[in-house]
PDB file of C-alpha atoms in Angstrom:
ATOM      1  CA  MET A1498      -0.009   0.009   0.077  1.00  0.00           C
ATOM      2  CA  LYS A1499       1.298   3.366  -0.937  1.00  0.00           C
ATOM      3  CA  GLU A1500       0.558   6.093   1.547  1.00  0.00           C
ATOM      4  CA  THR A1501       1.070   9.866   1.601  1.00  0.00           C
ATOM      5  CA  PRO A1502       0.514  11.598   5.046  1.00  0.00           C
ATOM      6  CA  LEU A1503      -1.477  14.778   4.616  1.00  0.00           C
ATOM      7  CA  PHE A1504      -2.234  15.880   8.195  1.00  0.00           C
ATOM      8  CA  ARG A1505      -1.508  14.634  11.738  1.00  0.00           C
ATOM      9  CA  GLY A1506      -3.432  16.237  14.578  1.00  0.00           C
ATOM     10  CA  ARG A1507      -3.854  15.353  18.246  1.00  0.00           C
ATOM     11  CA  ILE A1508      -7.150  13.438  17.505  1.00  0.00           C
ATOM     12  CA  PHE A1509      -6.678  12.067  13.980  1.00  0.00           C
ATOM     13  CA  SER A1510      -4.575  11.837  10.989  1.00  0.00           C
ATOM     14  CA  VAL A1511      -5.325  11.908   7.321  1.00  0.00           C
ATOM     15  CA  ALA A1512      -3.442  10.257   4.466  1.00  0.00           C
ATOM     16  CA  ARG A1513      -3.860   9.563   0.741  1.00  0.00           C
ATOM     17  CA  GLU A1514      -3.630   5.756   0.375  1.00  0.00           C
ATOM     18  CA  GLU A1515      -3.626   3.502  -2.670  1.00  0.00           C
ATOM     19  CA  HIS A1516      -5.617   0.401  -2.131  1.00  0.00           C
ATOM     20  CA  ALA A1517      -6.335  -2.692  -4.236  1.00  0.00           C
ATOM     21  CA  LEU A1518      -9.971  -3.299  -4.891  1.00  0.00           C
ATOM     22  CA  PRO A1519     -11.461  -6.869  -4.780  1.00  0.00           C
ATOM     23  CA  ASP A1520     -11.257  -7.071  -8.706  1.00  0.00           C
ATOM     24  CA  GLY A1521      -7.680  -6.060  -8.705  1.00  0.00           C
ATOM     25  CA  ARG A1522      -8.091  -2.445  -9.920  1.00  0.00           C
ATOM     26  CA  ARG A1523      -5.989   0.138  -7.723  1.00  0.00           C
ATOM     27  CA  SER A1524      -7.340   3.462  -6.611  1.00  0.00           C
ATOM     28  CA  ASP A1525      -6.425   6.408  -4.224  1.00  0.00           C
ATOM     29  CA  TYR A1526      -8.491   7.258  -1.212  1.00  0.00           C
ATOM     30  CA  GLU A1527      -8.198  10.059   1.289  1.00  0.00           C
ATOM     31  CA  ILE A1528      -8.706   8.293   4.579  1.00  0.00           C
ATOM     32  CA  VAL A1529      -9.018   9.699   8.168  1.00  0.00           C
ATOM     33  CA  ARG A1530      -7.291   7.414  10.724  1.00  0.00           C
ATOM     34  CA  HIS A1531      -8.756   7.678  14.216  1.00  0.00           C
ATOM     35  CA  PRO A1532      -7.953   5.638  17.367  1.00  0.00           C
ATOM     36  CA  GLY A1533     -11.651   4.725  17.957  1.00  0.00           C
ATOM     37  CA  GLY A1534     -13.905   5.485  20.915  1.00  0.00           C
ATOM     38  CA  ALA A1535     -16.393   4.373  23.324  1.00  0.00           C
ATOM     39  CA  ALA A1536     -19.968   5.674  24.274  1.00  0.00           C
ATOM     40  CA  VAL A1537     -22.135   4.689  27.051  1.00  0.00           C
ATOM     41  CA  LEU A1538     -25.843   4.937  27.624  1.00  0.00           C
ATOM     42  CA  PRO A1539     -26.427   5.603  31.453  1.00  0.00           C
ATOM     43  CA  LEU A1540     -29.735   3.780  32.546  1.00  0.00           C
ATOM     44  CA  LEU A1541     -30.923   4.914  35.990  1.00  0.00           C
ATOM     45  CA  SER A1542     -32.788   2.556  38.153  1.00  0.00           C
ATOM     46  CA  ASP A1543     -36.147   4.161  37.498  1.00  0.00           C
ATOM     47  CA  ASP A1544     -35.892   3.623  33.531  1.00  0.00           C
ATOM     48  CA  ARG A1545     -34.686   7.023  33.197  1.00  0.00           C
ATOM     49  CA  ILE A1546     -31.624   7.718  31.145  1.00  0.00           C
ATOM     50  CA  VAL A1547     -28.978  10.363  31.239  1.00  0.00           C
ATOM     51  CA  LEU A1548     -28.146  12.448  28.164  1.00  0.00           C
ATOM     52  CA  LEU A1549     -25.948  15.314  27.480  1.00  0.00           C
ATOM     53  CA  HIS A1550     -26.580  18.462  25.596  1.00  0.00           C
ATOM     54  CA  GLN A1551     -23.184  19.150  24.166  1.00  0.00           C
ATOM     55  CA  PHE A1552     -21.853  21.965  22.116  1.00  0.00           C
ATOM     56  CA  ARG A1553     -20.068  20.745  19.000  1.00  0.00           C
ATOM     57  CA  PRO A1554     -18.047  23.245  17.098  1.00  0.00           C
ATOM     58  CA  ALA A1555     -17.757  21.165  13.817  1.00  0.00           C
ATOM     59  CA  ILE A1556     -21.432  21.876  13.288  1.00  0.00           C
ATOM     60  CA  GLY A1557     -21.787  25.043  15.407  1.00  0.00           C
ATOM     61  CA  GLU A1558     -24.578  23.807  17.551  1.00  0.00           C
ATOM     62  CA  SER A1559     -25.395  21.621  20.539  1.00  0.00           C
ATOM     63  CA  LEU A1560     -26.594  17.966  20.147  1.00  0.00           C
ATOM     64  CA  TRP A1561     -28.215  15.423  22.420  1.00  0.00           C
ATOM     65  CA  GLU A1562     -25.582  12.749  23.061  1.00  0.00           C
ATOM     66  CA  ILE A1563     -24.691   9.994  25.341  1.00  0.00           C
ATOM     67  CA  PRO A1564     -21.257  10.274  27.110  1.00  0.00           C
ATOM     68  CA  ALA A1565     -18.396   9.372  24.617  1.00  0.00           C
ATOM     69  CA  GLY A1566     -14.804   9.803  24.037  1.00  0.00           C
ATOM     70  CA  ARG A1567     -11.663   8.839  22.196  1.00  0.00           C
ATOM     71  CA  LEU A1568      -9.682   5.905  23.198  1.00  0.00           C
ATOM     72  CA  ASP A1569      -6.313   6.731  24.719  1.00  0.00           C
ATOM     73  CA  GLU A1570      -3.401   4.771  23.364  1.00  0.00           C
ATOM     74  CA  GLY A1571      -3.630   1.144  24.657  1.00  0.00           C
ATOM     75  CA  GLU A1572      -6.794   1.945  26.500  1.00  0.00           C
ATOM     76  CA  ALA A1573      -9.487  -0.698  26.603  1.00  0.00           C
ATOM     77  CA  PRO A1574     -12.977   0.400  25.291  1.00  0.00           C
ATOM     78  CA  GLU A1575     -14.577  -0.510  28.735  1.00  0.00           C
ATOM     79  CA  ALA A1576     -12.000   1.773  30.524  1.00  0.00           C
ATOM     80  CA  CYS A1577     -12.759   4.636  28.168  1.00  0.00           C
ATOM     81  CA  ALA A1578     -16.568   4.155  28.671  1.00  0.00           C
ATOM     82  CA  ILE A1579     -16.110   4.177  32.482  1.00  0.00           C
ATOM     83  CA  ARG A1580     -13.887   7.174  32.253  1.00  0.00           C
ATOM     84  CA  GLU A1581     -16.243   9.143  30.022  1.00  0.00           C
ATOM     85  CA  LEU A1582     -19.293   8.362  32.129  1.00  0.00           C
ATOM     86  CA  GLU A1583     -17.665   9.788  35.073  1.00  0.00           C
ATOM     87  CA  GLU A1584     -16.136  12.775  33.442  1.00  0.00           C
ATOM     88  CA  GLU A1585     -18.981  13.888  31.370  1.00  0.00           C
ATOM     89  CA  ALA A1586     -22.080  12.632  33.124  1.00  0.00           C
ATOM     90  CA  GLY A1587     -20.981  12.497  36.833  1.00  0.00           C
ATOM     91  CA  TYR A1588     -21.886   8.780  37.364  1.00  0.00           C
ATOM     92  CA  ARG A1589     -20.001   5.641  38.210  1.00  0.00           C
ATOM     93  CA  ALA A1590     -21.338   2.253  37.037  1.00  0.00           C
ATOM     94  CA  GLU A1591     -21.472  -1.087  38.920  1.00  0.00           C
ATOM     95  CA  CYS A1592     -22.469  -2.867  35.781  1.00  0.00           C
ATOM     96  CA  LEU A1593     -21.189  -2.030  32.205  1.00  0.00           C
ATOM     97  CA  GLU A1594     -22.550  -4.240  29.189  1.00  0.00           C
ATOM     98  CA  LYS A1595     -21.341  -3.864  25.616  1.00  0.00           C
ATOM     99  CA  ILE A1596     -24.217  -3.651  23.143  1.00  0.00           C
ATOM    100  CA  ALA A1597     -22.619  -2.853  19.767  1.00  0.00           C
ATOM    101  CA  GLU A1598     -19.598  -1.830  17.737  1.00  0.00           C
ATOM    102  CA  ILE A1599     -20.148   0.846  14.922  1.00  0.00           C
ATOM    103  CA  TYR A1600     -18.256   2.491  12.057  1.00  0.00           C
ATOM    104  CA  PRO A1601     -19.999   5.864  12.025  1.00  0.00           C
ATOM    105  CA  ALA A1602     -18.340   7.171   8.825  1.00  0.00           C
ATOM    106  CA  VAL A1603     -16.911   4.187   6.961  1.00  0.00           C
ATOM    107  CA  GLY A1604     -16.732   6.152   3.653  1.00  0.00           C
ATOM    108  CA  TYR A1605     -13.746   8.119   4.709  1.00  0.00           C
ATOM    109  CA  CYS A1606     -12.728   7.102   8.369  1.00  0.00           C
ATOM    110  CA  ASP A1607     -11.664   3.907  10.257  1.00  0.00           C
ATOM    111  CA  GLU A1608     -13.032   5.104  13.493  1.00  0.00           C
ATOM    112  CA  LEU A1609     -14.717   2.219  15.532  1.00  0.00           C
ATOM    113  CA  ILE A1610     -17.145   3.238  18.387  1.00  0.00           C
ATOM    114  CA  HIS A1611     -17.899   0.705  21.082  1.00  0.00           C
ATOM    115  CA  LEU A1612     -21.366   1.091  22.608  1.00  0.00           C
ATOM    116  CA  PHE A1613     -22.179   0.206  26.238  1.00  0.00           C
ATOM    117  CA  VAL A1614     -25.005   0.486  28.559  1.00  0.00           C
ATOM    118  CA  ALA A1615     -24.268   1.354  32.330  1.00  0.00           C
ATOM    119  CA  ARG A1616     -26.434   0.224  35.098  1.00  0.00           C
ATOM    120  CA  ASN A1617     -26.406   0.624  38.923  1.00  0.00           C
ATOM    121  CA  LEU A1618     -25.167   4.098  38.934  1.00  0.00           C
ATOM    122  CA  THR A1619     -23.889   6.253  41.606  1.00  0.00           C
ATOM    123  CA  GLN A1620     -23.294  10.018  41.232  1.00  0.00           C
ATOM    124  CA  VAL A1621     -19.647  11.210  41.383  1.00  0.00           C
ATOM    125  CA  PRO A1622     -18.148  14.630  40.704  1.00  0.00           C
ATOM    126  CA  TYR A1623     -17.842  15.779  37.028  1.00  0.00           C
ATOM    127  CA  ALA A1624     -14.306  16.138  35.585  1.00  0.00           C
ATOM    128  CA  ARG A1625     -15.083  17.718  32.266  1.00  0.00           C
ATOM    129  CA  GLU A1626     -12.387  18.900  30.104  1.00  0.00           C
ATOM    130  CA  HIS A1627     -11.677  22.714  29.648  1.00  0.00           C
ATOM    131  CA  ASP A1628     -12.942  22.592  25.980  1.00  0.00           C
ATOM    132  CA  GLU A1629     -16.272  20.945  26.692  1.00  0.00           C
ATOM    133  CA  TYR A1630     -19.508  22.566  27.237  1.00  0.00           C
ATOM    134  CA  ILE A1631     -22.167  20.144  28.468  1.00  0.00           C
ATOM    135  CA  GLU A1632     -25.522  20.236  30.237  1.00  0.00           C
ATOM    136  CA  THR A1633     -26.713  16.955  31.692  1.00  0.00           C
ATOM    137  CA  VAL A1634     -30.323  15.925  31.943  1.00  0.00           C
ATOM    138  CA  SER A1635     -32.077  12.755  32.947  1.00  0.00           C
ATOM    139  CA  LEU A1636     -35.405  11.931  31.242  1.00  0.00           C
ATOM    140  CA  PRO A1637     -37.524   8.707  30.727  1.00  0.00           C
ATOM    141  CA  LEU A1638     -36.179   6.330  28.138  1.00  0.00           C
ATOM    142  CA  SER A1639     -39.599   6.526  26.298  1.00  0.00           C
ATOM    143  CA  GLU A1640     -39.064  10.392  26.058  1.00  0.00           C
ATOM    144  CA  ALA A1641     -35.722   9.856  24.557  1.00  0.00           C
ATOM    145  CA  ILE A1642     -37.026   7.440  21.986  1.00  0.00           C
ATOM    146  CA  ALA A1643     -39.765   9.973  21.056  1.00  0.00           C
ATOM    147  CA  MET A1644     -36.915  12.494  20.530  1.00  0.00           C
ATOM    148  CA  VAL A1645     -35.274  10.235  18.206  1.00  0.00           C
ATOM    149  CA  GLN A1646     -38.497   9.623  16.340  1.00  0.00           C
ATOM    150  CA  ARG A1647     -39.038  13.554  16.067  1.00  0.00           C
ATOM    151  CA  GLY A1648     -35.663  14.084  14.747  1.00  0.00           C
ATOM    152  CA  GLU A1649     -34.426  15.923  17.908  1.00  0.00           C
ATOM    153  CA  ILE A1650     -31.695  13.462  18.605  1.00  0.00           C
ATOM    154  CA  ARG A1651     -29.479  13.413  15.557  1.00  0.00           C
ATOM    155  CA  ASP A1652     -26.299  11.756  16.812  1.00  0.00           C
ATOM    156  CA  ALA A1653     -26.081   8.331  15.241  1.00  0.00           C
ATOM    157  CA  LYS A1654     -24.317   6.684  18.260  1.00  0.00           C
ATOM    158  CA  THR A1655     -26.807   7.969  20.582  1.00  0.00           C
ATOM    159  CA  GLN A1656     -29.771   6.966  18.247  1.00  0.00           C
ATOM    160  CA  LEU A1657     -28.528   3.285  18.026  1.00  0.00           C
ATOM    161  CA  ALA A1658     -27.828   2.907  21.719  1.00  0.00           C
ATOM    162  CA  LEU A1659     -31.206   4.209  22.658  1.00  0.00           C
ATOM    163  CA  LEU A1660     -33.054   1.983  20.261  1.00  0.00           C
ATOM    164  CA  MET A1661     -31.174  -1.014  21.268  1.00  0.00           C
ATOM    165  CA  VAL A1662     -31.724  -0.374  25.001  1.00  0.00           C
ATOM    166  CA  GLU A1663     -35.466   0.308  24.246  1.00  0.00           C
ATOM    167  CA  LYS A1664     -35.710  -3.030  22.554  1.00  0.00           C
ATOM    168  CA  GLN A1665     -34.199  -4.730  25.521  1.00  0.00           C
ATOM    169  CA  ASN A1666     -36.784  -2.789  27.827  1.00  0.00           C
ATOM    170  CA  PRO A1667     -39.870  -2.436  25.905  1.00  0.00           C
ATOM    171  CA  GLY A1668     -42.348   0.070  27.502  1.00  0.00           C
ATOM    172  CA  ALA A1669     -39.755   1.596  29.534  1.00  0.00           C
TER     173      ALA A1669
END
């Protein structure tokens, strides 16, 4: 594989890469290389969930999301999910269950996000990073599902996690 680095930042890198297609033809692609991440849906004991309303500079607005973050070098996805749950949502989980792995932008990026649901939660102090603006809310799972259906939750990892947990807990 021929690779030409184009950009290296603290979160991702971009390169032009030549790849062989299954039929033998070769083609160039600009690919974002990302270390991957973890996201976690906090499920409270009363079938309420915790969502973040987080400002995202890339789109210039705030989105409803579940806690999520980038994997540090050598970090296990479970450890990342636990860290982000505590830092962003202010909760510690007794039980963490993996529910999916997703490629959110496979057309140009290799990022793999590991999705979890967290149960048996206790509150802990937030430890948000200096560049984060986050409001935390708790609401019934059914209301979050209605927000997905109304198009109010537009973040794909959050939509999938909510729909998967709702399928596990119908009527909640």
